[in-house]
Amino acid sequence: MTQIFLSGTTKLGVEEFDYSFETNSSKRIAVVGPNGSGKTTLLRLIAGHERLRSGLLKINGNVYDEPTSGNFTPPHQRKLTLQHQDGSIFPHLTVEDNVAFPYRSKKKSKRKARALAHKTLEAFDLLQIKDKYPNHLSGGQIARVSLARSLTKQPRLLMLDEPTAALDVASVRQVHQTLESLKTSLLLVSHDPIEVLKLSDTIIALEGNKIIQFGTLKSVTSKPATQWLSKFFDLNLVSGTASGLEFKTGCGEIFHLPQNYSGNVEVSFPSSAISLHLSPPSGSFRNKWKATVTSLDKQDKLVRIKLVGAFDCYATITVPTFNELEIALGNTIWASIKATELNVLQKPNPAKT
Amino acid sequence: MKLFIHVSLGVILLMSGLSCSESDSSLRVLAASSLTEVFQEIASEFEKDTGIQVTLSFAGSSSLAAQIEDGAPADVIALADEETLTRVKQSGRLTQQEEIIFATNYLAIATPIGNPASIGNISDFKGNITAVCSEQVPCGHLANELASFLKVEMEVTTWEPNVRSVRTKIELGEVDAGLIYVTDATNQVEIISIKGSESVKTKYPIAAVDNAKPSAKDFIDYVLSPNGQETLEHFRFGAPQ
Amino acid sequence: METQHNSVPKTIWAGASIGFIFLLVPFVGLSQRAPWSSFVQIVTEETVLRSISLSMIVATCSAFICLILGIPLGWILAKADFRGLKLVRAIVLLPMVLPPVAGGTALLFALGRKGFIGEHLDSWFGVTLPFTTAGAVLAASFVSLPFFVLSIESSATQLDSRLEEASLNLGASPIRTFFTISLPLLRNAIMAGIALSWARALGEFGATITFAGDNPDQTRTLPLQLFVALETNPERAMIIGVLMVMISLSVLVTLRGNWLVQK
């Protein structure tokens, strides 16, 4: 468990940044926010590529940056890794030497470093391509090399800046699978709500170079502090098994899918795609279920409703609809969704290891 | 800084052989670099007397010869020895007029002020840093002639492209001694005369290039006139024979 | 070539052709006039051979000096940010635009026997640089260093700084990062810089004759030999000129072309 304490400000050009948060028990933190809200700067600050103007940065009790005392630990002495979106693989080194790089940095001989890297290469299924140069690799392979290399350093904290932004679906799945199985603490910048829902337990939400919400995944998704956040988390994620056009949730509810699938899948859909009814809906709605209203969050023109039934999900409806249906806490109502609104993610087969 | 500009400009001009094209009406005179000051003086007197503009170019005689061979525009050419002029004649641009010797010159040893290496004669060059004109220019040719006349071995560190760069290196103290024309002496070098060197003279020929402007003859006449000769003498050049 | 023809406007092609011809024509003239029959005889003359070997020594030593001094200098110009950086850059590039003779004169004032540094070299260590091969190397380095620095600087500015950050992140110290990441990534620029500065040093004349003089055994490199020949024996001058063109061309084509194409 990595403890991060950051309370300070910095300035880059004309932009000022102000961060303040403390993590104790969180293992997987996601940093979310609109473009240009200061996410990458936060990571660079923690990595030591930017310096605080005032305040304090402490990780696991070690002061990394404190302008008043002049304490500053340079990037290469920090027990963490920052991995850039494109992986920043060294183009002049082979896959093997890229992965062995952190060992070489510890002044290990080339042979020793390569020997030590062998295990990691094996674990990341990179042995076959270990002698290749990066310009001969696919995007997914580069992502794996990058992750493998970050981990050879054995960091206490692994920071990832949009690790899957440029990857194809299959590679995204692979990266997610690896990250899920990691024991290292994660700090992850992501633009993908599903990724955040799957990988994180804590959210740092940034807007305007400031932290506007900080808390557990649950607390932030159930009560997003800003419109941007509620829109960002406007997604429900349900896992289950698929066979053909049918999808079965963990509790046995059956959904109809837009296409044929099989095996473990995850189904996501925006909360605004859910329709609510007082009585069982008829007609074209084939995906319908009964649920209880457990929370209500009125915002301006929209109401966010938490539904607990065969699975938990959120529904967002307009205020007039809300008034018309006369929904109240504890009510039991019917929910429905069109099959075409469902977005199906094929889950990887259970890991071999 | 002034010295820097002086020296660097000087060297640039000497080595590249300045060729400016001021106006077509002016008389173009190419002259050996040892004639720099005296011809400037003569040219300005000539201009005052006749109103004819003179454009002067100075360089090592062999550079001038090469320029003439390559077809550089020129009306009058004044060189530091006859051999080089013979070369120019072969180029076919000096066929109409005979050259006339207008001055003579001979060599002396020059050292930096104070003569730090205690140079007394050419045989003292041995073991010291010395500069002499390169063999292809008249002063280098003359230096070799002088050495064989005196029957001494002359040890040379650097063969400079012209007499002025020899003097510059002596003035700067970069060399211990060198051979320059007696006319090139300045108060920034010390001159040690060589016994017998007056008898190893170089003769300065002047000639009009073929198809020169009519004023070329006027200029040559002026150089040979009592006025011109007086100026040459003032700059320590010897009389024509 | 054909595809390029389609994408590049005709006017640009025309301009480029004129430019290329302008550069090419003098060499055509030289090779046309050169008395090829006496090529071997002149090139194998002892004095010419001596000049060739001197030129090789001077160019190689000065390319090496450029390598040692040019990499840090180019790196600082590309990466550092301090007051007076612009002035430093201008001074570094000065030898490129200055007449080499002026450079040689300036060198005399600094490193000559009576120069403000050379004076001490002479009195403390008995070292005099002018009129020696070392002096010729120095003069050649002075004029060719900017070529090397420019090559490094332009490449270093374009270098992906995230790669260096990644290296730091992975635990490599800044100096280790420089040697294991930055330098290898600059390989092409370094090779190009070596080729350029080597070729420039090979052709160096003005600063050499001013600072190092003309000594047949110590400093008479090919350009000085060419200069002497020009005024005494133009045929010889042409042959030496052709020889220099051949050497420079082969160096620029093999060394520079190779490293720029390869990845």
mmCIF file of N, CA and C in Angstrom, chain A residues 44 49 75-76 80 82 84 86 88-92 101-102 104-105 149 153, chain C residues 160 162-163 165-174 176 180-181 184-185 263:
data_model
loop_
_atom_site.group_PDB
_atom_site.id
_atom_site.type_symbol
_atom_site.label_atom_id
_atom_site.label_comp_id
_atom_site.label_asym_id
_atom_site.label_seq_id
_atom_site.Cartn_x
_atom_site.Cartn_y
_atom_site.Cartn_z
ATOM 1 N N ARG A 44 3.472 14.131 -13.423
ATOM 2 C CA ARG A 44 4.856 14.588 -13.611
ATOM 3 C C ARG A 44 5.424 15.185 -12.328
ATOM 4 N N HIS A 49 9.366 15.297 -12.478
ATOM 5 C CA HIS A 49 9.721 16.040 -13.698
ATOM 6 C C HIS A 49 9.299 17.498 -13.601
ATOM 7 N N PRO A 75 14.120 12.547 -10.009
ATOM 8 C CA PRO A 75 13.271 11.477 -10.551
ATOM 9 C C PRO A 75 13.893 10.085 -10.447
ATOM 10 N N HIS A 76 15.194 9.992 -10.752
ATOM 11 C CA HIS A 76 15.766 8.649 -10.825
ATOM 12 C C HIS A 76 15.948 8.013 -9.459
ATOM 13 N N LEU A 80 9.258 4.998 -7.859
ATOM 14 C CA LEU A 80 8.027 4.914 -8.620
ATOM 15 C C LEU A 80 8.346 5.009 -10.107
ATOM 16 N N LEU A 82 6.742 6.317 -13.935
ATOM 17 C CA LEU A 82 5.701 6.987 -14.713
ATOM 18 C C LEU A 82 5.790 6.478 -16.136
ATOM 19 N N HIS A 84 4.448 6.734 -19.892
ATOM 20 C CA HIS A 84 3.729 7.621 -20.799
ATOM 21 C C HIS A 84 2.812 6.843 -21.726
ATOM 22 N N ASP A 86 2.417 6.626 -24.940
ATOM 23 C CA ASP A 86 2.969 5.864 -26.067
ATOM 24 C C ASP A 86 4.007 4.838 -25.620
ATOM 25 N N SER A 88 6.940 5.184 -24.508
ATOM 26 C CA SER A 88 8.314 5.695 -24.506
ATOM 27 C C SER A 88 9.352 4.577 -24.502
ATOM 28 N N ILE A 89 9.144 3.633 -25.399
ATOM 29 C CA ILE A 89 10.106 2.545 -25.557
ATOM 30 C C ILE A 89 11.350 3.107 -26.242
ATOM 31 N N PHE A 90 12.526 2.707 -25.768
ATOM 32 C CA PHE A 90 13.764 3.220 -26.361
ATOM 33 C C PHE A 90 13.972 2.591 -27.736
ATOM 34 N N PRO A 91 13.976 3.406 -28.771
ATOM 35 C CA PRO A 91 13.990 2.843 -30.130
ATOM 36 C C PRO A 91 15.298 2.153 -30.501
ATOM 37 N N HIS A 92 16.380 2.472 -29.764
ATOM 38 C CA HIS A 92 17.673 1.914 -30.152
ATOM 39 C C HIS A 92 18.004 0.654 -29.365
ATOM 40 N N PHE A 101 16.442 -2.629 -18.869
ATOM 41 C CA PHE A 101 17.006 -1.302 -18.622
ATOM 42 C C PHE A 101 17.060 -0.916 -17.143
ATOM 43 N N PRO A 102 15.970 -1.127 -16.389
ATOM 44 C CA PRO A 102 16.038 -0.753 -14.966
ATOM 45 C C PRO A 102 17.145 -1.484 -14.201
ATOM 46 N N ARG A 104 19.992 -2.434 -15.608
ATOM 47 C CA ARG A 104 21.236 -1.793 -16.043
ATOM 48 C C ARG A 104 21.448 -0.491 -15.283
ATOM 49 N N SER A 105 20.340 0.183 -14.979
ATOM 50 C CA SER A 105 20.437 1.443 -14.231
ATOM 51 C C SER A 105 20.973 1.214 -12.830
ATOM 52 N N ARG A 149 8.687 -3.323 -18.671
ATOM 53 C CA ARG A 149 9.850 -2.536 -18.304
ATOM 54 C C ARG A 149 9.580 -1.719 -17.047
ATOM 55 N N LYS A 153 11.458 -2.416 -12.647
ATOM 56 C CA LYS A 153 12.027 -1.507 -11.653
ATOM 57 C C LYS A 153 11.486 -1.828 -10.256
ATOM 58 N N ASP C 160 12.986 13.394 -28.575
ATOM 59 C CA ASP C 160 11.812 13.214 -27.733
ATOM 60 C C ASP C 160 12.240 13.199 -26.267
ATOM 61 N N ARG C 162 10.613 12.800 -23.734
ATOM 62 C CA ARG C 162 9.933 11.803 -22.896
ATOM 63 C C ARG C 162 10.768 10.538 -22.761
ATOM 64 N N LEU C 163 11.614 10.268 -23.778
ATOM 65 C CA LEU C 163 12.469 9.091 -23.678
ATOM 66 C C LEU C 163 13.486 9.274 -22.548
ATOM 67 N N GLU C 165 13.027 11.255 -19.985
ATOM 68 C CA GLU C 165 12.258 11.185 -18.737
ATOM 69 C C GLU C 165 11.977 9.734 -18.367
ATOM 70 N N ALA C 166 11.653 8.924 -19.378
ATOM 71 C CA ALA C 166 11.397 7.508 -19.108
ATOM 72 C C ALA C 166 12.636 6.865 -18.496
ATOM 73 N N SER C 167 13.794 7.227 -19.030
ATOM 74 C CA SER C 167 15.032 6.659 -18.503
ATOM 75 C C SER C 167 15.237 7.049 -17.039
ATOM 76 N N LEU C 168 14.987 8.322 -16.732
ATOM 77 C CA LEU C 168 15.098 8.778 -15.336
ATOM 78 C C LEU C 168 14.112 8.016 -14.461
ATOM 79 N N ASN C 169 12.893 7.875 -14.985
ATOM 80 C CA ASN C 169 11.854 7.157 -14.248
ATOM 81 C C ASN C 169 12.257 5.745 -13.912
ATOM 82 N N LEU C 170 13.025 5.153 -14.816
ATOM 83 C CA LEU C 170 13.410 3.758 -14.632
ATOM 84 C C LEU C 170 14.678 3.647 -13.806
ATOM 85 N N GLY C 171 15.111 4.768 -13.248
ATOM 86 C CA GLY C 171 16.187 4.718 -12.267
ATOM 87 C C GLY C 171 17.554 5.097 -12.770
ATOM 88 N N ALA C 172 17.670 5.471 -14.054
ATOM 89 C CA ALA C 172 18.992 5.840 -14.564
ATOM 90 C C ALA C 172 19.297 7.286 -14.185
ATOM 91 N N SER C 173 20.512 7.528 -13.716
ATOM 92 C CA SER C 173 20.893 8.877 -13.318
ATOM 93 C C SER C 173 20.956 9.762 -14.565
ATOM 94 N N PRO C 174 20.932 11.079 -14.370
ATOM 95 C CA PRO C 174 20.973 11.961 -15.543
ATOM 96 C C PRO C 174 22.180 11.701 -16.444
ATOM 97 N N ARG C 176 23.891 8.913 -16.734
ATOM 98 C CA ARG C 176 23.696 7.619 -17.373
ATOM 99 C C ARG C 176 22.674 7.731 -18.502
ATOM 100 N N THR C 180 23.403 6.571 -22.218
ATOM 101 C CA THR C 180 22.746 5.371 -22.737
ATOM 102 C C THR C 180 21.526 5.680 -23.598
ATOM 103 N N ILE C 181 20.919 6.850 -23.396
ATOM 104 C CA ILE C 181 19.726 7.171 -24.189
ATOM 105 C C ILE C 181 20.006 8.315 -25.169
ATOM 106 N N PRO C 184 23.038 7.695 -27.928
ATOM 107 C CA PRO C 184 22.687 6.759 -29.005
ATOM 108 C C PRO C 184 21.609 7.320 -29.931
ATOM 109 N N LEU C 185 20.671 8.084 -29.381
ATOM 110 C CA LEU C 185 19.629 8.645 -30.231
ATOM 111 C C LEU C 185 20.187 9.735 -31.141
ATOM 112 N N LYS C 263 18.695 3.735 -40.110
ATOM 113 C CA LYS C 263 18.015 4.060 -38.834
ATOM 114 C C LYS C 263 18.556 3.134 -37.795
#
